[in-house]
Amino acid sequence: MSANEDQEMELEALRSIYEGDESFRELSPVSFQYRIGENGDPKAFLIEISWTETYPQTPPILSMNAFFNNTISSAVKQSILAKLQEAVEANLGTAMTYTLFEYAKDNKEQFMENHNPINSATSISSIISIETPNTAPSSKKKDKKEQLSKAQKRKLADKTDHKGELPRGWNWVDVVKVYNIYILVFKLVTIITSK
């Protein structure tokens, strides 16, 4: 089987296995993310797997650069990627995306045993909560809707029907203009080619 056929079969399998799973996300037909752990879990992390053109004969690209992983130290990320890379080498030549996601789920505690969450999110939230009382009154002013004058309201009402929708054919003038341009170009091409 060719690499493309293997990839198509694995893609179908992944879609059927992870259908309805909120942890799985298909970024493109050759790139996938899976969240290991629940959303509120401080030891949760996100793995991204991207297939190369010759995957599964060549290893996929593994990444943990997602924003979700910002609280994980680079040493822990490198450790997880190294352990996943060992699993990649063991499964080279076979469809392994599902296997890698399941391997990460099964070994989550082992992967994250040295994890000490970085408190950047906590410090940012404390800064925001300190500054919030000062900015609250100004945000109310920004929420005010733009007022239309009577003339603007009439003009808008004249353009739309009672449901607020534009009438059928409102943009036909543009279609006719484009159609006329195509006719002129066609005539010029026939004149030039006939000479």
Coordinates of N, CA and C in Angstrom, one line a residue:
M1 N 0.8 -1.2 0.0 CA 0.0 0.0 0.0 C 0.9 1.2 0.0
S2 N 0.5 2.3 -0.7 CA 1.2 3.5 -0.7 C 1.0 4.3 0.6
A3 N 1.9 5.3 0.8 CA 1.7 6.1 2.0 C 0.4 6.9 2.0
N4 N 0.0 7.4 0.9 CA -1.3 8.1 0.8 C -2.5 7.2 1.2
E5 N -2.5 5.9 0.7 CA -3.6 5.0 1.0 C -3.6 4.7 2.5
D6 N -2.4 4.5 3.1 CA -2.3 4.2 4.5 C -2.8 5.4 5.3
Q7 N -2.4 6.6 4.9 CA -2.9 7.8 5.6 C -4.4 8.0 5.5
E8 N -5.0 7.7 4.3 CA -6.4 7.8 4.2 C -7.2 6.8 5.1
M9 N -6.6 5.6 5.2 CA -7.3 4.6 6.0 C -7.1 5.0 7.5
E10 N -6.0 5.5 7.9 CA -5.8 5.9 9.3 C -6.6 7.1 9.6
L11 N -6.8 8.0 8.7 CA -7.6 9.2 8.9 C -9.1 8.8 9.1
E12 N -9.6 7.9 8.3 CA -11.0 7.3 8.5 C -11.1 6.7 9.9
A13 N -10.1 5.9 10.3 CA -10.1 5.2 11.6 C -10.1 6.2 12.7
L14 N -9.3 7.2 12.6 CA -9.2 8.2 13.7 C -10.5 9.0 13.8
R15 N -11.1 9.3 12.7 CA -12.4 10.1 12.7 C -13.5 9.2 13.4
S16 N -13.5 7.9 13.1 CA -14.5 7.1 13.7 C -14.3 6.8 15.1
I17 N -13.0 6.6 15.5 CA -12.7 6.3 16.9 C -12.9 7.5 17.8
Y18 N -12.5 8.7 17.4 CA -12.6 9.9 18.2 C -13.8 10.8 17.9
E19 N -14.8 10.3 17.2 CA -16.0 11.0 16.9 C -16.7 11.3 18.3
G20 N -16.9 12.6 18.5 CA -17.6 13.1 19.7 C -16.6 13.2 20.9
D21 N -15.3 12.9 20.8 CA -14.4 13.0 21.9 C -13.9 14.5 21.8
E22 N -14.1 15.2 22.9 CA -13.8 16.6 23.0 C -12.3 16.8 23.1
S23 N -11.5 15.8 23.5 CA -10.1 15.9 23.6 C -9.4 15.9 22.3
F24 N -10.0 15.3 21.3 CA -9.4 15.1 20.0 C -9.8 16.3 19.0
R25 N -8.8 16.7 18.3 CA -9.1 17.8 17.3 C -8.3 17.6 16.0
E26 N -9.0 17.6 14.9 CA -8.3 17.4 13.6 C -8.1 18.8 13.1
L27 N -6.8 19.2 13.0 CA -6.4 20.5 12.5 C -6.4 20.5 11.0
S28 N -6.0 19.4 10.4 CA -6.1 19.3 8.9 C -6.1 17.8 8.7
P29 N -6.2 17.3 7.5 CA -6.2 15.8 7.2 C -4.9 15.1 7.6
V30 N -3.9 15.9 7.9 CA -2.6 15.3 8.3 C -2.0 15.8 9.6
S31 N -2.8 16.5 10.4 CA -2.4 17.1 11.6 C -3.5 17.0 12.7
F32 N -3.1 16.5 13.9 CA -4.1 16.2 14.9 C -3.6 16.6 16.3
Q33 N -4.5 17.0 17.1 CA -4.1 17.3 18.5 C -5.0 16.5 19.4
Y34 N -4.4 16.1 20.6 CA -5.2 15.4 21.6 C -4.8 15.9 23.0
R35 N -5.8 16.3 23.8 CA -5.6 16.7 25.1 C -5.5 15.5 26.0
I36 N -4.5 15.4 26.7 CA -4.3 14.3 27.7 C -4.7 14.9 29.1
G37 N -5.8 14.4 29.7 CA -6.3 14.9 30.9 C -7.4 15.8 30.7
E38 N -8.1 16.1 31.8 CA -9.3 17.0 31.7 C -8.9 18.5 31.7
N39 N -9.8 19.3 31.3 CA -9.5 20.8 31.1 C -9.0 21.4 32.4
G40 N -9.5 21.2 33.5 CA -9.1 21.8 34.7 C -7.9 21.2 35.4
D41 N -7.5 20.0 34.9 CA -6.4 19.3 35.5 C -5.0 20.0 35.3
P42 N -4.3 20.3 36.4 CA -3.0 21.0 36.2 C -2.0 20.2 35.5
K43 N -2.2 18.8 35.5 CA -1.2 18.0 34.8 C -1.7 17.6 33.4
A44 N -2.7 18.3 32.9 CA -3.1 18.0 31.5 C -2.1 18.6 30.5
F45 N -2.0 18.0 29.4 CA -1.1 18.5 28.3 C -1.7 18.2 27.0
L46 N -1.2 18.8 25.9 CA -1.7 18.7 24.6 C -0.6 18.2 23.7
I47 N -0.9 17.2 22.9 CA 0.1 16.6 22.0 C -0.4 16.9 20.6
E48 N 0.5 17.4 19.7 CA 0.1 17.6 18.3 C 1.0 16.6 17.4
I49 N 0.3 15.9 16.5 CA 1.0 15.0 15.6 C 0.7 15.4 14.2
S50 N 1.8 15.6 13.4 CA 1.6 16.0 12.0 C 2.3 14.9 11.2
W51 N 1.6 14.4 10.2 CA 2.1 13.4 9.3 C 3.0 14.1 8.2
T52 N 4.1 13.4 7.9 CA 4.9 13.8 6.7 C 4.3 13.2 5.5
E53 N 4.8 13.5 4.3 CA 4.3 13.0 3.0 C 4.5 11.5 3.0
T54 N 5.5 10.9 3.6 CA 5.8 9.5 3.5 C 5.4 8.8 4.8
Y55 N 4.7 9.4 5.7 CA 4.2 8.7 6.9 C 3.3 7.6 6.4
P56 N 3.3 6.4 7.0 CA 4.0 5.9 8.2 C 5.4 5.3 8.0
Q57 N 5.9 5.4 6.8 CA 7.3 4.8 6.6 C 8.3 5.7 7.3
T58 N 8.0 7.0 7.4 CA 8.9 7.9 8.2 C 8.1 8.4 9.4
P59 N 8.8 8.9 10.4 CA 8.1 9.3 11.6 C 7.3 10.5 11.5
P60 N 6.2 10.7 12.2 CA 5.5 11.9 12.2 C 6.2 13.0 13.0
I61 N 5.7 14.2 12.8 CA 6.3 15.3 13.6 C 5.5 15.5 14.9
L62 N 6.2 15.4 16.0 CA 5.5 15.5 17.3 C 5.8 16.9 17.9
S63 N 4.8 17.5 18.5 CA 5.0 18.9 19.0 C 4.1 19.1 20.3
M64 N 4.7 19.9 21.2 CA 4.0 20.3 22.4 C 4.0 21.8 22.5
N65 N 4.1 22.5 21.4 CA 4.2 24.0 21.4 C 2.9 24.7 21.5
A66 N 1.8 24.0 21.7 CA 0.5 24.7 21.8 C 0.4 25.6 23.0
F67 N -0.4 26.6 23.0 CA -0.6 27.5 24.1 C -1.0 26.8 25.3
F68 N -1.8 25.8 25.2 CA -2.3 25.0 26.3 C -1.2 24.5 27.2
N69 N 0.0 24.3 26.6 CA 1.1 23.7 27.4 C 2.0 24.8 28.0
N70 N 1.6 26.0 28.0 CA 2.5 27.1 28.5 C 2.9 27.0 29.9
T71 N 2.1 26.3 30.8 CA 2.5 26.1 32.2 C 3.4 24.9 32.4
I72 N 3.8 24.2 31.4 CA 4.7 23.1 31.5 C 6.1 23.5 31.1
S73 N 7.0 23.1 32.0 CA 8.4 23.5 31.7 C 9.0 22.8 30.5
S74 N 10.0 23.4 29.9 CA 10.5 22.9 28.6 C 11.2 21.5 28.9
A75 N 11.7 21.3 30.1 CA 12.4 20.1 30.4 C 11.3 18.9 30.4
V76 N 10.2 19.2 31.0 CA 9.1 18.2 31.0 C 8.6 17.9 29.6
K77 N 8.4 19.0 28.8 CA 8.0 18.8 27.4 C 9.0 17.9 26.7
Q78 N 10.3 18.2 26.8 CA 11.3 17.4 26.1 C 11.3 16.0 26.6
S79 N 11.1 15.7 27.9 CA 11.0 14.4 28.4 C 9.8 13.6 27.8
I80 N 8.7 14.3 27.7 CA 7.5 13.6 27.1 C 7.8 13.3 25.7
L81 N 8.3 14.3 24.9 CA 8.6 14.1 23.5 C 9.6 13.0 23.3
A82 N 10.6 12.9 24.2 CA 11.6 11.8 24.0 C 11.0 10.4 24.2
K83 N 10.1 10.3 25.2 CA 9.4 9.0 25.5 C 8.4 8.7 24.3
L84 N 7.8 9.7 23.8 CA 6.9 9.5 22.6 C 7.7 9.1 21.4
Q85 N 8.9 9.7 21.2 CA 9.8 9.3 20.1 C 10.2 7.9 20.2
E86 N 10.4 7.4 21.4 CA 10.8 5.9 21.5 C 9.6 5.1 21.0
A87 N 8.4 5.5 21.3 CA 7.2 4.7 20.8 C 7.1 4.8 19.3
V88 N 7.5 6.0 18.8 CA 7.4 6.2 17.3 C 8.4 5.2 16.6
E89 N 9.6 5.1 17.2 CA 10.6 4.2 16.6 C 10.1 2.7 16.7
A90 N 9.4 2.4 17.7 CA 9.0 1.0 17.9 C 7.8 0.7 16.9
N91 N 7.1 1.7 16.5 CA 5.9 1.5 15.6 C 6.1 2.0 14.2
L92 N 7.4 2.3 13.8 CA 7.7 2.8 12.5 C 7.2 1.9 11.4
G93 N 6.5 2.4 10.4 CA 6.0 1.5 9.3 C 4.6 1.2 9.5
T94 N 4.0 1.5 10.7 CA 2.6 1.2 10.9 C 1.8 2.5 11.3
A95 N 0.5 2.4 11.2 CA -0.3 3.6 11.6 C -0.1 3.7 13.1
M96 N 0.3 4.9 13.6 CA 0.7 5.0 15.0 C 0.0 6.1 15.7
T97 N -0.8 7.0 15.1 CA -1.3 8.2 15.8 C -2.2 7.8 16.9
Y98 N -3.1 6.8 16.7 CA -3.9 6.3 17.8 C -3.1 5.7 18.9
T99 N -2.1 4.9 18.6 CA -1.2 4.3 19.5 C -0.5 5.3 20.4
L100 N 0.0 6.4 19.7 CA 0.8 7.4 20.5 C -0.2 8.2 21.5
F101 N -1.4 8.5 21.0 CA -2.3 9.2 21.9 C -2.7 8.3 23.1
E102 N -2.9 7.0 22.9 CA -3.3 6.1 23.9 C -2.1 5.9 24.9
Y103 N -0.9 5.8 24.3 CA 0.4 5.6 25.1 C 0.5 6.8 26.0
A104 N 0.3 8.0 25.5 CA 0.4 9.2 26.4 C -0.7 9.2 27.5
K105 N -1.9 8.8 27.1 CA -3.0 8.7 28.1 C -2.6 7.7 29.2
D106 N -2.1 6.6 28.8 CA -1.8 5.5 29.8 C -0.6 5.9 30.7
N107 N 0.3 6.7 30.2 CA 1.5 7.1 31.0 C 1.5 8.5 31.4
K108 N 0.3 9.2 31.5 CA 0.2 10.6 31.9 C 0.9 10.9 33.2
E109 N 0.6 10.1 34.2 CA 1.2 10.3 35.5 C 2.7 10.2 35.5
Q110 N 3.2 9.2 34.8 CA 4.7 9.1 34.7 C 5.3 10.2 34.0
F111 N 4.6 10.7 32.9 CA 5.2 11.8 32.1 C 5.2 13.1 32.9
M112 N 4.2 13.3 33.8 CA 4.1 14.6 34.5 C 4.6 14.5 35.9
E113 N 5.3 13.4 36.3 CA 5.7 13.3 37.7 C 6.6 14.5 38.1
N114 N 7.4 15.0 37.3 CA 8.3 16.1 37.6 C 7.7 17.5 37.3
H115 N 6.5 17.5 37.0 CA 5.8 18.8 36.6 C 5.5 19.6 37.8
N116 N 5.9 20.9 37.8 CA 5.6 21.9 38.7 C 5.0 23.0 37.9
P117 N 3.7 23.3 38.0 CA 3.1 24.3 37.1 C 3.7 25.6 37.3
I118 N 4.0 26.3 36.1 CA 4.5 27.6 36.1 C 3.4 28.6 36.5
N119 N 3.6 29.5 37.4 CA 2.5 30.3 37.9 C 2.3 31.6 37.1
S120 N 2.7 31.6 35.8 CA 2.5 32.8 35.0 C 1.0 33.2 34.9
A121 N 0.2 32.1 34.8 CA -1.3 32.4 34.6 C -1.8 33.0 35.9
T122 N -1.3 32.6 37.1 CA -1.8 33.1 38.3 C -1.4 34.6 38.5
S123 N -0.2 34.9 38.1 CA 0.3 36.3 38.3 C -0.5 37.2 37.3
I124 N -0.8 36.7 36.1 CA -1.5 37.5 35.1 C -2.9 37.7 35.6
S125 N -3.6 36.7 36.2 CA -4.9 36.9 36.7 C -5.0 37.8 37.9
S126 N -3.9 37.8 38.7 CA -3.9 38.7 39.8 C -3.7 40.2 39.4
I127 N -2.9 40.4 38.3 CA -2.8 41.7 37.8 C -4.1 42.2 37.2
I128 N -4.8 41.3 36.5 CA -6.1 41.7 35.9 C -7.1 42.0 37.0
S129 N -7.1 41.2 38.1 CA -8.1 41.5 39.1 C -7.8 42.8 39.9
I130 N -6.5 43.1 39.9 CA -6.1 44.4 40.6 C -6.5 45.6 39.8
E131 N -6.4 45.5 38.4 CA -6.7 46.6 37.5 C -8.2 46.7 37.1
T132 N -8.9 45.6 37.4 CA -10.3 45.6 36.9 C -11.2 46.7 37.5
P133 N -11.2 47.1 38.8 CA -12.1 48.1 39.3 C -11.9 49.4 38.6
N134 N -10.7 49.8 38.2 CA -10.4 51.0 37.5 C -10.9 51.1 36.1
T135 N -10.9 49.9 35.4 CA -11.3 49.9 34.0 C -12.8 49.6 33.8
A136 N -13.5 49.2 34.9 CA -14.9 48.8 34.7 C -15.8 49.9 34.2
P137 N -15.8 51.1 34.8 CA -16.7 52.2 34.3 C -16.5 52.5 32.8
S138 N -15.2 52.5 32.3 CA -15.0 52.9 30.9 C -15.5 51.8 30.0
S139 N -15.6 50.5 30.4 CA -16.1 49.5 29.6 C -17.6 49.6 29.3
K140 N -18.3 50.2 30.3 CA -19.7 50.5 30.1 C -20.0 51.5 29.0
K141 N -19.1 52.4 28.9 CA -19.3 53.4 27.8 C -19.0 52.8 26.4
K142 N -18.1 51.8 26.4 CA -17.8 51.2 25.1 C -19.0 50.3 24.6
D143 N -19.8 49.8 25.5 CA -20.8 48.8 25.2 C -22.0 49.5 24.6
K144 N -22.1 50.9 24.6 CA -23.2 51.6 24.0 C -23.3 51.4 22.5
K145 N -24.5 51.1 22.0 CA -24.6 50.9 20.6 C -24.6 52.2 19.8
E146 N -24.2 52.1 18.6 CA -24.1 53.3 17.7 C -25.5 53.6 17.3
Q147 N -25.9 54.9 17.5 CA -27.2 55.4 17.1 C -27.3 55.8 15.7
L148 N -28.4 55.4 15.0 CA -28.6 55.8 13.6 C -29.5 57.0 13.6
S149 N -29.2 57.9 12.6 CA -30.1 59.0 12.4 C -31.4 58.5 11.7
K150 N -32.5 59.4 11.7 CA -33.7 59.0 11.0 C -33.5 58.7 9.5
A151 N -32.6 59.6 8.9 CA -32.3 59.4 7.5 C -31.6 58.0 7.2
Q152 N -30.7 57.7 8.1 CA -30.0 56.4 8.0 C -31.0 55.2 8.2
K153 N -31.9 55.4 9.1 CA -32.9 54.3 9.4 C -33.8 54.2 8.2
R154 N -34.2 55.3 7.6 CA -35.1 55.2 6.4 C -34.4 54.6 5.2
K155 N -33.1 55.0 5.0 CA -32.4 54.4 3.9 C -32.2 52.9 4.1
L156 N -31.9 52.5 5.3 CA -31.8 51.0 5.6 C -33.1 50.3 5.4
A157 N -34.2 50.9 5.8 CA -35.6 50.3 5.7 C -35.9 50.2 4.2
D158 N -35.5 51.2 3.4 CA -35.9 51.2 2.0 C -35.1 50.0 1.2
K159 N -33.9 49.7 1.7 CA -33.1 48.7 1.1 C -33.6 47.3 1.4
T160 N -34.2 47.1 2.6 CA -34.5 45.8 3.1 C -36.1 45.6 3.1
D161 N -36.5 44.3 3.2 CA -37.9 44.0 3.4 C -38.2 44.0 4.9
H162 N -39.5 43.6 5.2 CA -39.9 43.7 6.6 C -39.1 42.7 7.5
K163 N -38.4 41.8 7.0 CA -37.6 40.8 7.8 C -36.1 41.3 7.9
G164 N -35.8 42.4 7.3 CA -34.5 42.9 7.4 C -33.5 42.3 6.3
E165 N -34.1 41.6 5.4 CA -33.3 41.0 4.3 C -33.3 41.8 3.0
L166 N -32.2 41.7 2.3 CA -32.2 42.4 1.0 C -33.1 41.7 0.0
P167 N -33.7 42.5 -0.9 CA -34.6 41.8 -1.8 C -33.8 41.0 -2.8
R168 N -34.5 40.0 -3.4 CA -33.9 39.2 -4.4 C -33.5 40.0 -5.6
G169 N -32.3 39.8 -6.0 CA -31.7 40.5 -7.2 C -31.1 41.8 -6.9
W170 N -30.9 42.1 -5.7 CA -30.3 43.4 -5.3 C -28.9 43.6 -5.9
N171 N -28.2 42.6 -6.1 CA -26.8 42.7 -6.7 C -26.7 42.2 -8.1
W172 N -27.8 42.2 -8.8 CA -27.8 41.8 -10.2 C -27.1 42.7 -11.1
V173 N -27.1 44.0 -10.8 CA -26.4 45.0 -11.6 C -24.9 44.6 -11.7
D174 N -24.3 44.2 -10.6 CA -22.9 43.8 -10.6 C -22.7 42.5 -11.5
V175 N -23.7 41.6 -11.4 CA -23.6 40.4 -12.3 C -23.6 40.7 -13.7
V176 N -24.5 41.6 -14.1 CA -24.7 42.1 -15.5 C -23.4 42.7 -15.9
K177 N -22.8 43.6 -15.1 CA -21.5 44.3 -15.5 C -20.4 43.2 -15.8
V178 N -20.3 42.3 -14.9 CA -19.3 41.2 -15.1 C -19.6 40.4 -16.3
Y179 N -20.8 40.1 -16.5 CA -21.2 39.3 -17.7 C -20.8 40.1 -19.0
N180 N -21.1 41.4 -19.0 CA -20.7 42.2 -20.2 C -19.2 42.3 -20.4
I181 N -18.5 42.3 -19.3 CA -17.0 42.3 -19.5 C -16.6 41.0 -20.1
Y182 N -17.1 39.8 -19.6 CA -16.8 38.6 -20.2 C -17.1 38.5 -21.7
I183 N -18.2 39.1 -22.1 CA -18.6 39.1 -23.5 C -17.6 39.9 -24.3
L184 N -17.2 41.0 -23.8 CA -16.2 41.9 -24.5 C -14.9 41.1 -24.7
V185 N -14.5 40.5 -23.6 CA -13.2 39.8 -23.6 C -13.3 38.6 -24.7
F186 N -14.4 37.9 -24.7 CA -14.6 36.8 -25.6 C -14.6 37.3 -27.0
K187 N -15.2 38.5 -27.3 CA -15.2 39.0 -28.7 C -13.8 39.4 -29.1
L188 N -13.0 40.0 -28.1 CA -11.7 40.4 -28.5 C -10.8 39.2 -28.8
V189 N -11.0 38.2 -28.0 CA -10.2 37.0 -28.2 C -10.5 36.3 -29.6
T190 N -11.8 36.3 -29.9 CA -12.2 35.7 -31.2 C -11.6 36.6 -32.4
I191 N -11.6 37.9 -32.2 CA -11.1 38.8 -33.3 C -9.6 38.6 -33.4
I192 N -8.9 38.5 -32.3 CA -7.5 38.4 -32.3 C -7.1 37.0 -32.9
T193 N -7.8 36.0 -32.6 CA -7.5 34.6 -33.0 C -7.9 34.4 -34.5
S194 N -8.8 35.2 -35.0 CA -9.3 35.0 -36.4 C -8.3 35.7 -37.4
K195 N -7.5 36.6 -36.9 CA -6.5 37.3 -37.8 C -5.3 36.5 -38.1

